[in-house]
mmCIF file of C-alpha atoms in Angstrom:
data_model
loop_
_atom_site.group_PDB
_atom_site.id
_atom_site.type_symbol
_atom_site.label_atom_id
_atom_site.label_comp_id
_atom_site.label_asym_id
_atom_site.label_seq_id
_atom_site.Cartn_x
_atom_site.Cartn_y
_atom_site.Cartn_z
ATOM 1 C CA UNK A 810 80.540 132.109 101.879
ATOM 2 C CA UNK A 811 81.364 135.816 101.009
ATOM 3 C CA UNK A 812 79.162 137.722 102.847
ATOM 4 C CA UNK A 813 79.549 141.184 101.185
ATOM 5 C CA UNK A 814 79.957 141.466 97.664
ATOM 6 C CA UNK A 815 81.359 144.103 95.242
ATOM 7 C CA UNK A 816 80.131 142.628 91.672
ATOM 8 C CA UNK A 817 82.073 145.237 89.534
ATOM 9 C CA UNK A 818 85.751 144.362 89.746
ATOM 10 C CA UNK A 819 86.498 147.580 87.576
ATOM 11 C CA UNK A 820 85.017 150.936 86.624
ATOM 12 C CA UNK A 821 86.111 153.727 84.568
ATOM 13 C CA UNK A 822 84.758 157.211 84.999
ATOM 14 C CA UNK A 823 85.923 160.630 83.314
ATOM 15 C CA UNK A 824 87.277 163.231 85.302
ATOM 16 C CA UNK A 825 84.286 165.638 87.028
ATOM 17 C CA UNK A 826 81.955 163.094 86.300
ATOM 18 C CA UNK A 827 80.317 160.982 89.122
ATOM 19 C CA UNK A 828 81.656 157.528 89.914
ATOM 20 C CA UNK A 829 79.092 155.121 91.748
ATOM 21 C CA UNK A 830 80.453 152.156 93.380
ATOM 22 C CA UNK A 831 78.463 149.285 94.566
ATOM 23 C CA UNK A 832 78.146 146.797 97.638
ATOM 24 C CA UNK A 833 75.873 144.485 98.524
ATOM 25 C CA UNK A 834 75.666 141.958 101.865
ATOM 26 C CA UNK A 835 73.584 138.660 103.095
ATOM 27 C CA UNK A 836 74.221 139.234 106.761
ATOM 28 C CA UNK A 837 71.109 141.432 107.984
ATOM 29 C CA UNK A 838 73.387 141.701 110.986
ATOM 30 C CA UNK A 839 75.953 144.211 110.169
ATOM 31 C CA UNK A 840 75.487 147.049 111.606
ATOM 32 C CA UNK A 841 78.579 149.278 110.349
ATOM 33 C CA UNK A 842 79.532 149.544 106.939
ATOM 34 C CA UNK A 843 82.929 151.241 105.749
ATOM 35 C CA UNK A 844 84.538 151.842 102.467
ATOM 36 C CA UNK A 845 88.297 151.780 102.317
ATOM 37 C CA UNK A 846 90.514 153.192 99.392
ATOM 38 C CA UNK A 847 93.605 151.081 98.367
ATOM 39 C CA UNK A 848 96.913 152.385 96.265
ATOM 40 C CA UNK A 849 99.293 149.577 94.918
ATOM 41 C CA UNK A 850 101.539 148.456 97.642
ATOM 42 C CA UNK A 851 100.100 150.386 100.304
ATOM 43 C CA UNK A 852 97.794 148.985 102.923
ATOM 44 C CA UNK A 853 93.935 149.689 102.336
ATOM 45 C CA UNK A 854 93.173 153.576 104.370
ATOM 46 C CA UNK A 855 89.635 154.124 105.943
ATOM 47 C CA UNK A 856 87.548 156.806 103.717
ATOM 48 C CA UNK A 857 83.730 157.218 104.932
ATOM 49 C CA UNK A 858 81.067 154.606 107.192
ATOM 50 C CA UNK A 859 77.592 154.583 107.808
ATOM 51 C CA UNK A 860 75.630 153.005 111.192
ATOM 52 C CA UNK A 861 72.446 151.416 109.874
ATOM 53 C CA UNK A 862 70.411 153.501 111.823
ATOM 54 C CA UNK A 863 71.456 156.028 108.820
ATOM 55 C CA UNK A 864 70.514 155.773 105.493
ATOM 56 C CA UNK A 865 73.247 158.475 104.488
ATOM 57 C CA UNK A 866 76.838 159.947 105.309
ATOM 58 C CA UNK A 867 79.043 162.457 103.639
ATOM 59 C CA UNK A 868 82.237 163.673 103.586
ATOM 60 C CA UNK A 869 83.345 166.338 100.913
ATOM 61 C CA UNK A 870 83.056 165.011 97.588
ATOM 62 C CA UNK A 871 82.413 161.150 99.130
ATOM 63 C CA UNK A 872 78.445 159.909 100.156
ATOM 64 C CA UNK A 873 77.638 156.102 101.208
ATOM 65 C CA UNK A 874 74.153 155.444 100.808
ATOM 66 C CA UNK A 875 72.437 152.767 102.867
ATOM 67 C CA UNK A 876 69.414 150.516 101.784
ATOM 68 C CA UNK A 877 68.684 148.015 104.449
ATOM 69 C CA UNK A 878 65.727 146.338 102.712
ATOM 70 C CA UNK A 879 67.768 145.728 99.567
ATOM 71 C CA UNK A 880 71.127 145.023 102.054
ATOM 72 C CA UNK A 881 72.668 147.351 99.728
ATOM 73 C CA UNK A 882 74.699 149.912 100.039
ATOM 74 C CA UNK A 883 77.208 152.834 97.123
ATOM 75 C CA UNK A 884 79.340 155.333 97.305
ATOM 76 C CA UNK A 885 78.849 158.138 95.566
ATOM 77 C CA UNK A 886 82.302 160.673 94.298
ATOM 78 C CA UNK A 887 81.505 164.047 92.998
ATOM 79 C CA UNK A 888 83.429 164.762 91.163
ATOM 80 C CA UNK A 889 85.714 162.514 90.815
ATOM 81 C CA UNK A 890 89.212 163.242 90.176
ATOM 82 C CA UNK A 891 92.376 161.073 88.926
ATOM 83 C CA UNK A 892 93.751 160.732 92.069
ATOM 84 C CA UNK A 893 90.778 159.139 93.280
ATOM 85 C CA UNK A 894 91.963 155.992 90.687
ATOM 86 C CA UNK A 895 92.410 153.637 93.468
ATOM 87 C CA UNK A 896 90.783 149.740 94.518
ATOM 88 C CA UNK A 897 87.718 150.807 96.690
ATOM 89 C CA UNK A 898 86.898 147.608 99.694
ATOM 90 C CA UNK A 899 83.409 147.703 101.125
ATOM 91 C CA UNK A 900 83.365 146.492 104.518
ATOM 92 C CA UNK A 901 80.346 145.666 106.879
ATOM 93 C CA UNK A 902 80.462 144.426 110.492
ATOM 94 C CA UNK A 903 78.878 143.377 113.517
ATOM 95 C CA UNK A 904 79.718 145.415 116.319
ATOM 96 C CA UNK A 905 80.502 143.830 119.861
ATOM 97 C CA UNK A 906 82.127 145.314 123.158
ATOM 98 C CA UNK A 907 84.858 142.982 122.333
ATOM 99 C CA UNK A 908 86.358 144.265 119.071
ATOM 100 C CA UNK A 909 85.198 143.098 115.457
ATOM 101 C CA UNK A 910 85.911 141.605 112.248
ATOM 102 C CA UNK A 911 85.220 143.840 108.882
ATOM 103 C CA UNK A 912 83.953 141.491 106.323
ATOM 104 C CA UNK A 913 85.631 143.067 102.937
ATOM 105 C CA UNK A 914 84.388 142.664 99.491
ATOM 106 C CA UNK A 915 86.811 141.736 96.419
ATOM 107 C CA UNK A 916 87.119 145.751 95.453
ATOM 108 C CA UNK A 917 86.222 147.776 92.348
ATOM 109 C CA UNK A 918 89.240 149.257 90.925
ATOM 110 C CA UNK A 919 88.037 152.875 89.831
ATOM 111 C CA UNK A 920 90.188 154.309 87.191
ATOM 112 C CA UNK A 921 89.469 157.841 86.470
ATOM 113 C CA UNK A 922 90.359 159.559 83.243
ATOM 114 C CA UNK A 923 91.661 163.180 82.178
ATOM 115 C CA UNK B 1260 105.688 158.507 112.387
ATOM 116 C CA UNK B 1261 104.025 155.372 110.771
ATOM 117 C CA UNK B 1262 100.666 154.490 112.762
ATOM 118 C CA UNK B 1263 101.115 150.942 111.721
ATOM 119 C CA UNK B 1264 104.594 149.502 110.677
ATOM 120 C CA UNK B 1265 104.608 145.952 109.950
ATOM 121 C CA UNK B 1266 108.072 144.199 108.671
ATOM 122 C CA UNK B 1267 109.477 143.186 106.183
ATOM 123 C CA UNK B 1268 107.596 144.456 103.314
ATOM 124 C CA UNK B 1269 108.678 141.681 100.773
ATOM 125 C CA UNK B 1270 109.398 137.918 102.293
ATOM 126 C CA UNK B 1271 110.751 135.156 99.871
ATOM 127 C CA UNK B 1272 111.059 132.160 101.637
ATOM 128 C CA UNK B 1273 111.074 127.820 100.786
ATOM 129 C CA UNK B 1274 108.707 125.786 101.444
ATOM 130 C CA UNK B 1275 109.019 124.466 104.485
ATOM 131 C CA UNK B 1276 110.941 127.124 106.259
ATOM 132 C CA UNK B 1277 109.860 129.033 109.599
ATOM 133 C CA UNK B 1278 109.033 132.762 109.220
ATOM 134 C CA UNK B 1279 107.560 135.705 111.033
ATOM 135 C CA UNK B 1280 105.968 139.032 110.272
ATOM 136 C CA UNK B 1281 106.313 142.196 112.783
ATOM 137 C CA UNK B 1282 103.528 144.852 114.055
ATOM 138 C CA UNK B 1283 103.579 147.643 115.809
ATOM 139 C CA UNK B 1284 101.140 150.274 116.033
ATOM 140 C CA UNK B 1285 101.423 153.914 118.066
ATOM 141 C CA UNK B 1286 98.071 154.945 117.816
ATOM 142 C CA UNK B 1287 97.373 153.870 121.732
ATOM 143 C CA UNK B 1288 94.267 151.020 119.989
ATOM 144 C CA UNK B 1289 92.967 148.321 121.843
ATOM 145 C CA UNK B 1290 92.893 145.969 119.072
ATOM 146 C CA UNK B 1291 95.040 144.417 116.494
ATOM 147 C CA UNK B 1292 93.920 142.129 113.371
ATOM 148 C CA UNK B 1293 95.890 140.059 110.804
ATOM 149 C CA UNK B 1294 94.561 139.927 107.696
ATOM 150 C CA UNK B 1295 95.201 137.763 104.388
ATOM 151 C CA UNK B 1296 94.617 139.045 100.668
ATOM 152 C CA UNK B 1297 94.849 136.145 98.533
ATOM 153 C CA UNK B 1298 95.714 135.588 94.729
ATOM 154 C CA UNK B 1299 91.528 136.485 94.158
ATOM 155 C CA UNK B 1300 92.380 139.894 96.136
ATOM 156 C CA UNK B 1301 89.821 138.663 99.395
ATOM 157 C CA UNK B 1302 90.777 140.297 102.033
ATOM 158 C CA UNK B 1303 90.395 137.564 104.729
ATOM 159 C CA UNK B 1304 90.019 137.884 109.108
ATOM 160 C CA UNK B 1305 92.579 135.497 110.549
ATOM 161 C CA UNK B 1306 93.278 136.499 114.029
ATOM 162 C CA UNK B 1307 92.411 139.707 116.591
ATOM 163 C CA UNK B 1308 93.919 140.777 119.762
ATOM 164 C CA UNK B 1309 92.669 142.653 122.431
ATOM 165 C CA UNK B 1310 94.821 144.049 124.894
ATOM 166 C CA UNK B 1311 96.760 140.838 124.117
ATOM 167 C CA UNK B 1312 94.199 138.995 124.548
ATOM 168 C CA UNK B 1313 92.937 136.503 121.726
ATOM 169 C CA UNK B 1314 89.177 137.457 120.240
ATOM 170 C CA UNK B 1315 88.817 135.889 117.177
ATOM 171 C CA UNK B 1316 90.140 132.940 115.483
ATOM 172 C CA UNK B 1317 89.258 132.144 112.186
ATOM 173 C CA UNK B 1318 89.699 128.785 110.568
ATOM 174 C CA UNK B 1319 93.715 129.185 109.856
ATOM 175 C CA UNK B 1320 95.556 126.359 109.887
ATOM 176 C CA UNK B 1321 97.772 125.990 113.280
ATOM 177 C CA UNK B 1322 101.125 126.415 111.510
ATOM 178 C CA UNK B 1323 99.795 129.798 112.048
ATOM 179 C CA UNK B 1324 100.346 131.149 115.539
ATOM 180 C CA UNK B 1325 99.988 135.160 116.375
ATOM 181 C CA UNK B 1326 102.002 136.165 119.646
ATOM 182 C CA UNK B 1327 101.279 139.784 121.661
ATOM 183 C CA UNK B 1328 103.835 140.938 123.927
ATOM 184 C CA UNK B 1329 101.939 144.177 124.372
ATOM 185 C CA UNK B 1330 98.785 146.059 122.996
ATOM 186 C CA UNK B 1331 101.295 147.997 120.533
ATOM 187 C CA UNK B 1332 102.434 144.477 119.107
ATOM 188 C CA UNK B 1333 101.274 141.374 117.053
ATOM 189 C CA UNK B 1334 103.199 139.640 115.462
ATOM 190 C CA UNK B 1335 102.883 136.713 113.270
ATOM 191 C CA UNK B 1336 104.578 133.322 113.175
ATOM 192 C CA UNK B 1337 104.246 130.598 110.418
ATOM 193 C CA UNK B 1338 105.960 126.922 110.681
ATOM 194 C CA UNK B 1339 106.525 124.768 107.967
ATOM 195 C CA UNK B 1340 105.406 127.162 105.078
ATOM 196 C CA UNK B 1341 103.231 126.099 102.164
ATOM 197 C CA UNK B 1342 103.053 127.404 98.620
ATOM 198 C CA UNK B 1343 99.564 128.573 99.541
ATOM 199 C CA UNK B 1344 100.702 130.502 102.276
ATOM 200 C CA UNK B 1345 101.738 133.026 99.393
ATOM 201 C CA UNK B 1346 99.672 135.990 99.823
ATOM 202 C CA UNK B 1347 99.668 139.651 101.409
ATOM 203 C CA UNK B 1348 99.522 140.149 104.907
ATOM 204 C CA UNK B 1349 97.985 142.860 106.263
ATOM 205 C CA UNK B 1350 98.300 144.355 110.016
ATOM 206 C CA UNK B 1351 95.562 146.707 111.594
ATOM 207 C CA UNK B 1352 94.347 148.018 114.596
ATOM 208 C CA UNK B 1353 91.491 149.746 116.258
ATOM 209 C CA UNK B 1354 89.749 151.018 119.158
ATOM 210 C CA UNK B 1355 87.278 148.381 120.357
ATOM 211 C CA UNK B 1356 84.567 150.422 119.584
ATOM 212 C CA UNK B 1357 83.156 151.499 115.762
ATOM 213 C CA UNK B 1358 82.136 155.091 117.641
ATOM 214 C CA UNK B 1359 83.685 157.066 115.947
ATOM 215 C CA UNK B 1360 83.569 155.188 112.748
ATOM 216 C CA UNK B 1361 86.977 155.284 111.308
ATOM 217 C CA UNK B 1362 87.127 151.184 111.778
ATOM 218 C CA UNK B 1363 90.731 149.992 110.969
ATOM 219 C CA UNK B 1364 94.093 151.586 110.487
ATOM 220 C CA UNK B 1365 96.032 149.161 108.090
ATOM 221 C CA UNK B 1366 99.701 148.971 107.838
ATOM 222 C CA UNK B 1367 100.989 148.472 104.439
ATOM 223 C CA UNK B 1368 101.363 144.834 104.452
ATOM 224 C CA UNK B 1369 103.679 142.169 103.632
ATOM 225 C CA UNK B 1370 103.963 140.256 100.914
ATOM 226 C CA UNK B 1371 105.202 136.489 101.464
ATOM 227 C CA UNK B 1372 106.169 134.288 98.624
ATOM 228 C CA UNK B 1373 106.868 130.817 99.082
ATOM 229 C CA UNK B 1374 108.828 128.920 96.827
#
């Protein structure tokens, strides 16, 4: 029962252009979403979030948008760059005094081109 | 000055045969995670510490037992290891709280195949 749910496993953009990856989640209780960036062999390294009681964040050249009524959620890069070619995780969670679990999607691997 | 180390990197092993992964983080967190990324890339929960102290425990079979000396280490123990146990195993931590939004620090995992 995947809970959050990236359906584009790949995407290929041109460099400057803008890249818009997609997320979408059943649990109407997350309340914290994150996207992480991933390079081969490397462990997956935290790149923007967004509370629900926001409906946008950004960062530089990286924006998460946040629809709670359609439990959907992107990330916007302007522009993108090659460099930015990476796997990108969505992540939502439920936040609790104790610690929590980040529920990941399966990742869009963005390949951007010269 | 890795944040989170996590050893060994690569792990060939028979079935069968007892293994363990190491984690350390210096990054002063509360909380450490294991995480599994399977053949279909899913990034799985299997266990969380907090100040050594077990949080979460996902449905992982029991051949699977984390141990915390200390808030700086989990580390991860697996008896009698299955060809399904072949996957990439990720350590994290965090501060308990998603404050200030940066959520988990990942080392760069460890990938265990079991022949």
């Amino acid at each position: 029962d995947q809970q959050v749910k990236q359906n584009s496993p790949s995407l290929s953009v041109q460099e400057g252009r803008i890249s818009i990856l997609n997320c979408d989640y059943t649990n109407s209780m997350f309340d914290y979403f994150l996207w992480y960036k991933k390079y081969p062999a490397e462990g997956p390294t935290f790149l923007i979030s967004i509370s629900s009681i926001k409906d946008k964040n950004e960062d530089g050249r990286f924006t998460v948008f946040l629809n709670k009524s359609a439990k959907h959620l992107s990330l916007h890069i302007v522009p993108s760059q090659p460099g930015d070619s990476a796997v990108y995780f969505c992540a939502a969670s439920v936040h609790s005094n104790s610690g929590y679990a980040l529920n990941f999607g399966k990742g869009t691997s963005l390949l951007v081109t010269p | 000055d890795t944040a989170v180390s996590q050893t060994p990197k690569y792990l060939v092993t028979q079935m069968g045969n007892d293994k363990s992964i190491k984690c350390e983080q210096n990054l002063g967190h509360d909380t450490m995670y294991w995480y599994k990324q399977d053949s279909k890339k899913f990034l799985k929960i299997m266990f969380s510490y907090n100040n050594k102290e077990l949080i979460i425990n996902e449905t992982v079979p029991n051949r699977f037992s984390p141990k915390s000396p200390d808030k700086a280490h989990l580390n991860l123990h697996i008896n009698s290891l299955e060809l399904g146990d072949s996957a990439v195993y990720f350590c994290a931590s965090s501060q308990v709280s998603l404050i200030d939004g940066y959520g988990y620090t990942f080392g760069s995992g460890t990938r265990l195949t079991v022949v």
